[in-house]
Short mmCIF file of C-alpha atoms in Angstrom, two decimals:
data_model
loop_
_atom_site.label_atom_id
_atom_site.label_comp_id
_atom_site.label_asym_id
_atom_site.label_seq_id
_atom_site.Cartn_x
_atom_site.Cartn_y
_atom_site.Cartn_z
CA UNK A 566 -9.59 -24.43 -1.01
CA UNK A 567 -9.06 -23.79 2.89
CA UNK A 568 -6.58 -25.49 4.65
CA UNK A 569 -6.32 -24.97 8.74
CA UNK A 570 -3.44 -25.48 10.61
CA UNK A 571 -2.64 -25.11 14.80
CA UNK A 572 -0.81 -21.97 14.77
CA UNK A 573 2.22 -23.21 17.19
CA UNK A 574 3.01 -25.51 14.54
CA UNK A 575 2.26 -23.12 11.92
CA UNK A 576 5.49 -22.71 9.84
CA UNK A 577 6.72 -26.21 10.01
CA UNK A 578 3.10 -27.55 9.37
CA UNK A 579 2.78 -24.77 6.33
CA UNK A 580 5.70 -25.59 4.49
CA UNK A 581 4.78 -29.50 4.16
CA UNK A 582 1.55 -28.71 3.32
CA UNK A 583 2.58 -26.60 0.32
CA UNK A 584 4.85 -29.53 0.05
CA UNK A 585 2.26 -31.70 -0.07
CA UNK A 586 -0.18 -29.81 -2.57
CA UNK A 587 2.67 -29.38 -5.16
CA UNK A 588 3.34 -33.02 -5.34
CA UNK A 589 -0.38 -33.54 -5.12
CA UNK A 590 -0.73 -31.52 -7.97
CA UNK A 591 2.04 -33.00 -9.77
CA UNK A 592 0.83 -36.33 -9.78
CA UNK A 593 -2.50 -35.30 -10.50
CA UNK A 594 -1.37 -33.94 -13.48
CA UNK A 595 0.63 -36.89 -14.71
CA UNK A 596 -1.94 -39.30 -14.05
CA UNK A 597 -4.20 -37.48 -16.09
CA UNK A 598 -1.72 -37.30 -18.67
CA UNK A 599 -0.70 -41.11 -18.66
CA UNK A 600 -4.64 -42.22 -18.77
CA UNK A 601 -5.39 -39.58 -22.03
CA UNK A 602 -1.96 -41.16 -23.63
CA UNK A 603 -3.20 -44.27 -23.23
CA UNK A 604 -7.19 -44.01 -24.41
CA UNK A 605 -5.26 -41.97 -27.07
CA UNK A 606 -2.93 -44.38 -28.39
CA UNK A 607 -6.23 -47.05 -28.66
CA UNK A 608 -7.77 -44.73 -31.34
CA UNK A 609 -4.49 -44.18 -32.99
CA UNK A 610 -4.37 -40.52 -32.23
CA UNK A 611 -0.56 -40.38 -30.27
CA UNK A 612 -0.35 -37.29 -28.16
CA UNK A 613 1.73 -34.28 -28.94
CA UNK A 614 3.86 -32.22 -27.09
CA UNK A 615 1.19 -29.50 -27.71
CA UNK A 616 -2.05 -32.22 -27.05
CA UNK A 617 -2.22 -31.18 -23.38
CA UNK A 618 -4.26 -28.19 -21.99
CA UNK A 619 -2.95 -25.52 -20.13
CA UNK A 620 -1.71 -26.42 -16.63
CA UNK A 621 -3.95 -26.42 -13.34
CA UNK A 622 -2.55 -23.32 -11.49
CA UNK A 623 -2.83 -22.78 -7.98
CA UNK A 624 -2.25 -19.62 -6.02
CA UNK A 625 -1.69 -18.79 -2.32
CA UNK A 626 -4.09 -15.88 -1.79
CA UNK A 627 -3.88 -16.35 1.90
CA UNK A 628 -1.81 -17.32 5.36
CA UNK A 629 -2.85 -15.98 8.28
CA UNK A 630 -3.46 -16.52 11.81
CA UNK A 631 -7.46 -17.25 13.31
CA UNK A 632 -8.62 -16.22 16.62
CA UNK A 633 -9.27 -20.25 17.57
CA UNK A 634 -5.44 -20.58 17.21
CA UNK A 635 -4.98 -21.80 13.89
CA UNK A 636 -3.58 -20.94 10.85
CA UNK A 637 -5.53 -20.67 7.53
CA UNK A 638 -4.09 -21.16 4.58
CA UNK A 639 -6.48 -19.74 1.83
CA UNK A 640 -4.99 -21.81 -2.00
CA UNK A 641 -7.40 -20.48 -5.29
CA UNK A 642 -7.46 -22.44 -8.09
CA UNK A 643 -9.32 -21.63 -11.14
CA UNK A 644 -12.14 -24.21 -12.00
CA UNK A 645 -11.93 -22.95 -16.05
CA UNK A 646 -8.68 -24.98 -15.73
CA UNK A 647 -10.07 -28.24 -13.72
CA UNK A 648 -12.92 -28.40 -16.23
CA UNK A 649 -10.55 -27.95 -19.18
CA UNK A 650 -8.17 -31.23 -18.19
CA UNK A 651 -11.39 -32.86 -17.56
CA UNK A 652 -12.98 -31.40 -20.89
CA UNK A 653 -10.24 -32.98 -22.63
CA UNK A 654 -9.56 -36.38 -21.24
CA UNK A 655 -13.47 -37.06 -21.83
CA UNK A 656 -13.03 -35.23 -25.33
CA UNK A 657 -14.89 -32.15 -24.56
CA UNK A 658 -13.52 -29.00 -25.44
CA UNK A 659 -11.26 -29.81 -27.57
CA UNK A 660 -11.38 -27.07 -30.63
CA UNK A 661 -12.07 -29.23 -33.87
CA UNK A 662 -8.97 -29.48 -35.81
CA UNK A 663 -10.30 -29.72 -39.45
CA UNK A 664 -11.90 -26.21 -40.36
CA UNK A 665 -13.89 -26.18 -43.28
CA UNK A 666 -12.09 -23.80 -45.80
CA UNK A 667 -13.65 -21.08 -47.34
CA UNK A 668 -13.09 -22.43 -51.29
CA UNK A 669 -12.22 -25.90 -52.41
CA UNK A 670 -10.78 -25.68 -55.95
CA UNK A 671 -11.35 -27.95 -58.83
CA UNK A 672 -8.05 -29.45 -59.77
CA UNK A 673 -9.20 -31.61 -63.25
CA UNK A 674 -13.00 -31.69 -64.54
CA UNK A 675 -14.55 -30.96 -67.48
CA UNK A 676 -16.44 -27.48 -67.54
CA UNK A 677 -18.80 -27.74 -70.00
CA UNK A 678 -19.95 -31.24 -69.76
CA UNK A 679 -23.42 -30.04 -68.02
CA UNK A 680 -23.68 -27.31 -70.59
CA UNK A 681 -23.45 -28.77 -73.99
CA UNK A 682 -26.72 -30.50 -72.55
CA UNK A 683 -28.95 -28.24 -73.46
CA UNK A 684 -31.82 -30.90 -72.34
CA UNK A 685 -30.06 -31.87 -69.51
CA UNK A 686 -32.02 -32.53 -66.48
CA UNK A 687 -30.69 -35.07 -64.14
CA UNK A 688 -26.95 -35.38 -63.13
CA UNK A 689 -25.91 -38.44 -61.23
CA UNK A 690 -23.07 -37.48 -58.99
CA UNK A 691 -20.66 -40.02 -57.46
CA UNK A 692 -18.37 -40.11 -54.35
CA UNK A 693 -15.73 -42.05 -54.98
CA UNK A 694 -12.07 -42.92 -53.77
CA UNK A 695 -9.56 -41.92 -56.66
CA UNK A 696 -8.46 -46.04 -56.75
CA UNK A 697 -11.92 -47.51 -56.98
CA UNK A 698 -11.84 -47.45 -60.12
CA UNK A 699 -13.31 -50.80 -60.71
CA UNK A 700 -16.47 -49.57 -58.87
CA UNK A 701 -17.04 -46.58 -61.18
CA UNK A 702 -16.71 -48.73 -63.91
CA UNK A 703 -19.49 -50.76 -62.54
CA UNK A 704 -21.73 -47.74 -61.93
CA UNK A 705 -21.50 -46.41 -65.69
CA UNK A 706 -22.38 -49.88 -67.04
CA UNK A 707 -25.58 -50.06 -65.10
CA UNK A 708 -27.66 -47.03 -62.96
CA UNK A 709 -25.54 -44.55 -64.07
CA UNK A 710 -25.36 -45.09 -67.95
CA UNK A 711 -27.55 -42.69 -70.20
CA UNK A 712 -28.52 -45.48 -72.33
CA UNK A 713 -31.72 -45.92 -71.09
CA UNK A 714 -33.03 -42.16 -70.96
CA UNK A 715 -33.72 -39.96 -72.77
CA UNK A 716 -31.09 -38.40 -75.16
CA UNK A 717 -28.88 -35.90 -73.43
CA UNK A 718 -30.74 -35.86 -70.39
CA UNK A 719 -28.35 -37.27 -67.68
CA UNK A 720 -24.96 -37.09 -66.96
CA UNK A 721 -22.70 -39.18 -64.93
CA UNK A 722 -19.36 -38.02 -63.15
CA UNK A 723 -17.36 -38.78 -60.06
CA UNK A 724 -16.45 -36.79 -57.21
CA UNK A 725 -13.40 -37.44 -55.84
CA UNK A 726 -10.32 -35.84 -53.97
CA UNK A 727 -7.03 -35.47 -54.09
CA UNK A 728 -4.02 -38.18 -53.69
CA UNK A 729 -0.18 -38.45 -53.13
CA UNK A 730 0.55 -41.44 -55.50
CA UNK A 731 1.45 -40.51 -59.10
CA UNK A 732 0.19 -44.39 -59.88
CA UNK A 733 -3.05 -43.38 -58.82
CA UNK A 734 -3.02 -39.76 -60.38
CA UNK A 735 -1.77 -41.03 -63.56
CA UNK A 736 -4.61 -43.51 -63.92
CA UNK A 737 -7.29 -41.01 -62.95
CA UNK A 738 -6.23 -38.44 -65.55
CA UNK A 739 -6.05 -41.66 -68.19
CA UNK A 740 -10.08 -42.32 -67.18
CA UNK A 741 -10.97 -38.47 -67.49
CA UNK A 742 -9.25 -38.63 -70.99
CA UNK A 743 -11.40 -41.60 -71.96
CA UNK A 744 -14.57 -41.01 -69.96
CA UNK A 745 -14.78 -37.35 -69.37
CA UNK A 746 -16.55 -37.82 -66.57
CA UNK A 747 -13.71 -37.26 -63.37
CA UNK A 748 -14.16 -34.02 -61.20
CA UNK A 749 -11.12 -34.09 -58.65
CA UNK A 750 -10.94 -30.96 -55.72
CA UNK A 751 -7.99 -29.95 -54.25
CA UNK A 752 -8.52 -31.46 -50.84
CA UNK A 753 -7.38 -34.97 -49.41
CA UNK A 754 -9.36 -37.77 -50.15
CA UNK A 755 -9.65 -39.86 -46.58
CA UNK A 756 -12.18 -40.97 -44.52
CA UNK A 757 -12.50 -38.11 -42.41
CA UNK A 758 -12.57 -35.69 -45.18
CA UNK A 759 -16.18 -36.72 -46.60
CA UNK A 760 -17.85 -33.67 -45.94
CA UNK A 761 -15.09 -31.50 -47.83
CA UNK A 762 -15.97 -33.73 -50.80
CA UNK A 763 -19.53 -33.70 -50.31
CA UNK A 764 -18.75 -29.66 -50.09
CA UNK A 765 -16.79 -29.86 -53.41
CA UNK A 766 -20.03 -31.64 -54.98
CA UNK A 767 -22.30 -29.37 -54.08
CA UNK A 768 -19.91 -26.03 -55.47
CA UNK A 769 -19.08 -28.06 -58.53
CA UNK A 770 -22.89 -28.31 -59.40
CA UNK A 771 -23.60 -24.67 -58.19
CA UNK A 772 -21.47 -23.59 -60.48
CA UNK A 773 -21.52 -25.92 -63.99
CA UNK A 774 -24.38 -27.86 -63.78
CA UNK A 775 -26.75 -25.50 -62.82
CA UNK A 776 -29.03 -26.64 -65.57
CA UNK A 777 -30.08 -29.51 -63.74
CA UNK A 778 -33.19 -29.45 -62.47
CA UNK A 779 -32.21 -32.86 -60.03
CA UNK A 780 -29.20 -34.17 -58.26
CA UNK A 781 -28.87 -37.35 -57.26
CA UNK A 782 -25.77 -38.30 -55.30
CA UNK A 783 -24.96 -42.04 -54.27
CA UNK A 784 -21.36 -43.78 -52.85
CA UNK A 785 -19.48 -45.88 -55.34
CA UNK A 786 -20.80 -48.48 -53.85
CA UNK A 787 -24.57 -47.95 -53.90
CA UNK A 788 -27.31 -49.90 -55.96
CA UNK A 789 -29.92 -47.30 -57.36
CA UNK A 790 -33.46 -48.10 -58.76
CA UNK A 791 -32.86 -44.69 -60.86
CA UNK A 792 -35.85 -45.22 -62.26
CA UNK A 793 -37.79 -45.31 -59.43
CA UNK A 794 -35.97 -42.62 -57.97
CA UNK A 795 -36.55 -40.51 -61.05
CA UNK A 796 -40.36 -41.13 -61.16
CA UNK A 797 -41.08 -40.32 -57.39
CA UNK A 798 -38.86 -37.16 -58.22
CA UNK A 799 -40.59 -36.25 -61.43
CA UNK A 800 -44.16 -36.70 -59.54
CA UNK A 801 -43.15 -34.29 -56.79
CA UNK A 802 -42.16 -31.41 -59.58
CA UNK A 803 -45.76 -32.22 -60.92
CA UNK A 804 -47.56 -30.92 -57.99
CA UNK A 805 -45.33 -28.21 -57.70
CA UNK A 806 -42.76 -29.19 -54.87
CA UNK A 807 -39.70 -27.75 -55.99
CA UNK A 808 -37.15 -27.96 -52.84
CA UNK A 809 -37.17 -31.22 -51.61
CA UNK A 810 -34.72 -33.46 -50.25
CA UNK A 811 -35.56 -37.49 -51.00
CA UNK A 812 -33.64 -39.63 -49.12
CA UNK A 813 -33.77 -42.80 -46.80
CA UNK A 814 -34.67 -40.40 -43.59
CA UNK A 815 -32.94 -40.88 -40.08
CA UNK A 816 -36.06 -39.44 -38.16
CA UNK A 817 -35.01 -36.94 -34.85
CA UNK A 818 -33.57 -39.03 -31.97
CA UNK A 819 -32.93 -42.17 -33.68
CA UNK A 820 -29.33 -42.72 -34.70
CA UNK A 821 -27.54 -43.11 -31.59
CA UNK A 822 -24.15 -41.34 -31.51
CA UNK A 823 -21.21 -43.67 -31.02
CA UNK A 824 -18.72 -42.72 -28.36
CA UNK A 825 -17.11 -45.40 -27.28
CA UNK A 826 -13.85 -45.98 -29.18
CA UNK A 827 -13.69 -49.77 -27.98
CA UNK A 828 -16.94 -50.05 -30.17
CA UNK A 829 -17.20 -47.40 -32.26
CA UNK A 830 -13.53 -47.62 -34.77
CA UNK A 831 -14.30 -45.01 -37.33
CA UNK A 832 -17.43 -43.96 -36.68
CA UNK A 833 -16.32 -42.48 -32.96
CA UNK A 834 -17.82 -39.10 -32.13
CA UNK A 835 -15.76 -37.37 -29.62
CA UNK A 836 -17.86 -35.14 -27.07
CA UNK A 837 -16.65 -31.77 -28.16
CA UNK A 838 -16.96 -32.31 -32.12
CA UNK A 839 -21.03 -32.80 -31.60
CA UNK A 840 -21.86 -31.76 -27.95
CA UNK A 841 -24.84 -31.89 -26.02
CA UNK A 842 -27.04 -34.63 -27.36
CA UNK A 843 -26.93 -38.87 -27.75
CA UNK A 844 -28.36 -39.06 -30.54
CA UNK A 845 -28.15 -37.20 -33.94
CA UNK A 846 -31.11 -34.84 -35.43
CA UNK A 847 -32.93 -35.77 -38.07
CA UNK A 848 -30.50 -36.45 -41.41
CA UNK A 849 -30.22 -38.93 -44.77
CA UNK A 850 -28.56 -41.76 -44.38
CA UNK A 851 -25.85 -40.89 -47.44
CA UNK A 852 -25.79 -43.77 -49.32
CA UNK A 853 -27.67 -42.53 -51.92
CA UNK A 854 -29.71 -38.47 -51.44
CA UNK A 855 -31.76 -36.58 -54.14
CA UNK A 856 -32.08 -32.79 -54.15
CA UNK A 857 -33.62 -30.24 -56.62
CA UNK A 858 -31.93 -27.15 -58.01
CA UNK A 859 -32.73 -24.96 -55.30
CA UNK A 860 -31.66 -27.05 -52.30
CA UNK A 861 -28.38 -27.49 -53.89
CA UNK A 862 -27.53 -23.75 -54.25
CA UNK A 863 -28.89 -23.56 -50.88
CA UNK A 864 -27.08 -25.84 -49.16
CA UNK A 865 -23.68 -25.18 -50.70
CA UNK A 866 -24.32 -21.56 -49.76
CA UNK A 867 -24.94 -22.06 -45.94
CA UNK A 868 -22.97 -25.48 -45.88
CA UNK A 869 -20.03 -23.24 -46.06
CA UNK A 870 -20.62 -20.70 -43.26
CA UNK A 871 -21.25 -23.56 -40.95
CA UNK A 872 -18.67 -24.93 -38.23
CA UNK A 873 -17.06 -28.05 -39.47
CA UNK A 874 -18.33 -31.15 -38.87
CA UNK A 875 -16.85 -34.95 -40.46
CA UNK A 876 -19.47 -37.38 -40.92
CA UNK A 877 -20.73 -35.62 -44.24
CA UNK A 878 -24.60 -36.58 -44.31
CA UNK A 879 -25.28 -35.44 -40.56
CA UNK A 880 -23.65 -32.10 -41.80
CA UNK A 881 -25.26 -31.67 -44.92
CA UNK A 882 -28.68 -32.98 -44.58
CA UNK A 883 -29.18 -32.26 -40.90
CA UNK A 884 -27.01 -29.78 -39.62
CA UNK A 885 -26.76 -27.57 -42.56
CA UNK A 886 -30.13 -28.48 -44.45
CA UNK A 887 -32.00 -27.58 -41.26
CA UNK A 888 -31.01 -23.66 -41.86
CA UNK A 889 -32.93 -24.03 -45.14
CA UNK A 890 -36.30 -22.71 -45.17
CA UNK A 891 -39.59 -24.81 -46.67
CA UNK A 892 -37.52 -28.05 -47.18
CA UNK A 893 -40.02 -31.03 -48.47
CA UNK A 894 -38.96 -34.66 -47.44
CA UNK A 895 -39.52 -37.72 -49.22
CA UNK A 896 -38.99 -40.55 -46.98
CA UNK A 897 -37.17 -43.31 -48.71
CA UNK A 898 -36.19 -45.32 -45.48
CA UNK A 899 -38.49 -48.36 -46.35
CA UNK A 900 -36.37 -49.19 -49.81
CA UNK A 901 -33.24 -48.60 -48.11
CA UNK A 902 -31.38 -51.45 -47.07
CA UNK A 903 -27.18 -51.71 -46.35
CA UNK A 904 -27.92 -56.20 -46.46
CA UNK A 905 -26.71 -56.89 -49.98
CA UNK A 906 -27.99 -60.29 -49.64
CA UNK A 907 -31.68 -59.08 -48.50
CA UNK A 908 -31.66 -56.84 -51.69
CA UNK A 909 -30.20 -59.33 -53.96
CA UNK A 910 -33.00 -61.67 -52.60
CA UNK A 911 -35.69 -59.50 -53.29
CA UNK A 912 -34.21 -58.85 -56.77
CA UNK A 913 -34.03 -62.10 -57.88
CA UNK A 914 -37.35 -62.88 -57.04
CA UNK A 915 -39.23 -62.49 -59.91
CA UNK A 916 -42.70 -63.11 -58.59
CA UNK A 917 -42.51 -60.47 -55.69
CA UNK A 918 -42.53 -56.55 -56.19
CA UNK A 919 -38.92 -54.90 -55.92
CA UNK A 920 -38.98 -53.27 -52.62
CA UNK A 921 -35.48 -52.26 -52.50
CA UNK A 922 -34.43 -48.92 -54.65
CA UNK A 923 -31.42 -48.44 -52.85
CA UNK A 924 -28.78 -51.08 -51.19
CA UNK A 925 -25.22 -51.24 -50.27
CA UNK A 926 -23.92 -54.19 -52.85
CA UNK A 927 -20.05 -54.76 -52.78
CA UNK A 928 -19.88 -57.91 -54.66
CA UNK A 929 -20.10 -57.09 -58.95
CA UNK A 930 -21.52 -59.92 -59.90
CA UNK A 931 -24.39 -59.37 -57.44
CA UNK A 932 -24.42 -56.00 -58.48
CA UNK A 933 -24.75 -56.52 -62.14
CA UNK A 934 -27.33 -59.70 -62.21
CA UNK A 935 -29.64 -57.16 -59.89
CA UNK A 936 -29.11 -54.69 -62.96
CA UNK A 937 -30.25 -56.62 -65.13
CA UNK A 938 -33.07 -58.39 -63.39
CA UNK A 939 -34.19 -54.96 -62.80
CA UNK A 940 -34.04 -54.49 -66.62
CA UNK A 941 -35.82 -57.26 -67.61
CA UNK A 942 -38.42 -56.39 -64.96
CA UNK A 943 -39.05 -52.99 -66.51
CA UNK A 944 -38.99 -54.20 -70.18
CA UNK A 945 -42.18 -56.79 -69.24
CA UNK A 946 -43.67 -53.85 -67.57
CA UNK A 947 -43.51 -55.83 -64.37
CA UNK A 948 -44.89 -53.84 -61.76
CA UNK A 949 -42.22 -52.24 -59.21
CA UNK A 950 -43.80 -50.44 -56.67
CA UNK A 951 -42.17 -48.33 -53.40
CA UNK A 952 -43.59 -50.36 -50.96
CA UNK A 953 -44.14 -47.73 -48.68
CA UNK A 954 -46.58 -46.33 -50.78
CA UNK A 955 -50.54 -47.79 -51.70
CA UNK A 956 -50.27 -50.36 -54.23
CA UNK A 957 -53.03 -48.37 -56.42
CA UNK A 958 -50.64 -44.85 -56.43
CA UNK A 959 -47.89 -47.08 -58.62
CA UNK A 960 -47.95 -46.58 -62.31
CA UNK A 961 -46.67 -48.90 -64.75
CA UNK A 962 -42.87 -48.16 -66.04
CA UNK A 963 -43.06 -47.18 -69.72
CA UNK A 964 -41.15 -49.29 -71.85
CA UNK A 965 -37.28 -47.69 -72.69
CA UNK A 966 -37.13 -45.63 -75.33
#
């Protein structure tokens, strides 16, 4: 910055303009600080005495007379430091505060539950908040019970994290005693810890259920047609795909990336946690994602040695999954849906193939009449095709054994 000043008026005129840059500078500064506080406060994120960058410093480098009769005043300030303020105040360069820790312990499970299943070869894994325990409840008497398999195997059990009330410990620990089936890391359970948990998941498999030849991980909350899921799966293996990742599939470029924290609540991305892009790369909507053996290792192996990043199925199955070499997708986007009441419809209609294998369904009683529609359906050996798929490619379900 160059400032030029008529030399016969040069001290007088160079002391105000200092004058004037400080306070320039000053308010600049402040204002920048008073319109971050308040965008801050809207998100519920209060600033800290330690929230603000480093300060915009300016240095004289020059003062010195010109042969036209003026006096120039050379000022250098470093643009690293104007790009950092504005970095920040549009969320851009801030470091990302939640690093991914090396090793997330188990704090109650049981270790053997996937071993003394010698035939074991499908484990349903959970996420779950340590007081929903109403929902698991609901899962074990319906897509997640063993009764209508084979003997010994699947396996059920919940992934959840870590919590401050006793209440809530005390009741987990009395469900693990009766159940068996609780697996509880030593890392917060909150929203924005999801991908620890999904993290946990994968490390808890990699190391005790390794016998598994599929996982199949769903939210609490989550409908599952496992026995559509399970046949697709079992088809793959059969003409020899072995690492592949079946999921409803967010294609490259279509999920936009929510920004705006007037719109966004929870779901806000700032610009430095995922930079450079408005829309995500290709990932699994995580309501409900199926891997073999292999991916899991995999991915729990470079899922680790990747930077941090919160919303849990962009990390895993795009960010981290696309390190993996000779990954297979199997689209299930066209029997996803998140409208309970569009699922529940298509349920309930008797006449019409099931089109939905996996749906976000809150209520219980919708949740259990779909069960056991669904039930019903596959002891008539009603037809209940994928309806992405030809008509002629769907085999009749055989009747439970």
């Amino acid at each position: 910055m160059a400032i030029r000043f008529n030399r016969k008026y040069g001290r007088t005129l160079g002391v105000i303009a200092l004058s004037i840059i400080v306070i320039f500078l000053f308010i600049t500064t402040h204002a920048v600080y008073s319109n971050v506080s308040n965008r801050q406060s809207n998100i519920n994120h209060p600033i800290t005495s330690d929230s603000i960058q480093n300060n915009i410093h300016a240095t004289i480098k020059k003062i010195e007379p010109s042969s036209d009769g003026n006096l120039d005043i050379v000022i250098s300030i470093n643009m690293k430091d104007i790009a950092s303020y504005l970095n920040w105040f549009s969320g851009e360069g801030e470091a990302t505060r939640n690093n991914l820790p090396a090793t997330v312990n188990v704090v109650m499970h049981n270790p053997k539950i996937c071993e003394s299943r010698p035939q074991l070869r499908w484990l349903f894994y959970v996420h779950s908040a340590p007081d929903n325990q109403v929902k698991r409840h609901n899962i074990r008497a319906t897509w997640g019970s063993s009764a209508h398999h084979a003997p010994g195997t699947t396996i059920l059990v919940f992934i959840v994290g870590s919590v401050d009330d006793p209440g809530v410990q005390r009741a987990l620990l009395e469900e693990q005693q009766t159940h068996g089936d609780i697996v509880q890391g030593d890392f917060t359970d909150a929203y924005k810890n999801l991908t620890l948990k999904a993290i946990f998941g994968l490390k808890w498999i990699a190391t005790y259920c390794k016998n598994a030849e599929f996982s199949l991980k769903a939210d609490d909350d989550a409908f599952v047609n496992v026995f559509e899921w399970m046949r697709l799966a079992e088809t793959k293996a059969a003409d020899d795909y072995h690492r592949f990742i079946m999921c409803p599939l967010w294609k490259d470029n279509t999920m936009p990336i929510l920004r705006d924290p007037s719109k966004c609540m929870k779901w806000c991305v700032k610009y430095s946690e995922f930079p450079g892009r408005q829309y995500f790369p290709q990932y699994c909507a995580g309501l409900a994602v199926l891997m073999t053996r292999e991916i899991v290792a995999e991915l729990y192996t470079a899922a680790i040695k990747t930077p941090f990043f919160w919303i849990d199925d962009v990390f895993l199955t795009g960010i981290v999954s696309a390190k993996l070499k000779g990954v297979h997708y199997v689209d299930m986007m066209s029997s996803f849906t998140l409208k309970e009441a569009l699922a529940s419809e298509n349920y309930l209609d008797t006449k019409s193939p099931v089109r939905y294998h996996v749906a976000h369904v809150k209520n219980f009683a919708t949740f259990r009449t779909m069960w056991r529609v669904l039930l019903a359906r596959r002891d008539s050996r009603q037809h209940i095709p994928n309806a992405a798929d030809p008509p002629t490619s769907r085999p009749f379900f055989p009747p439970r054994t």
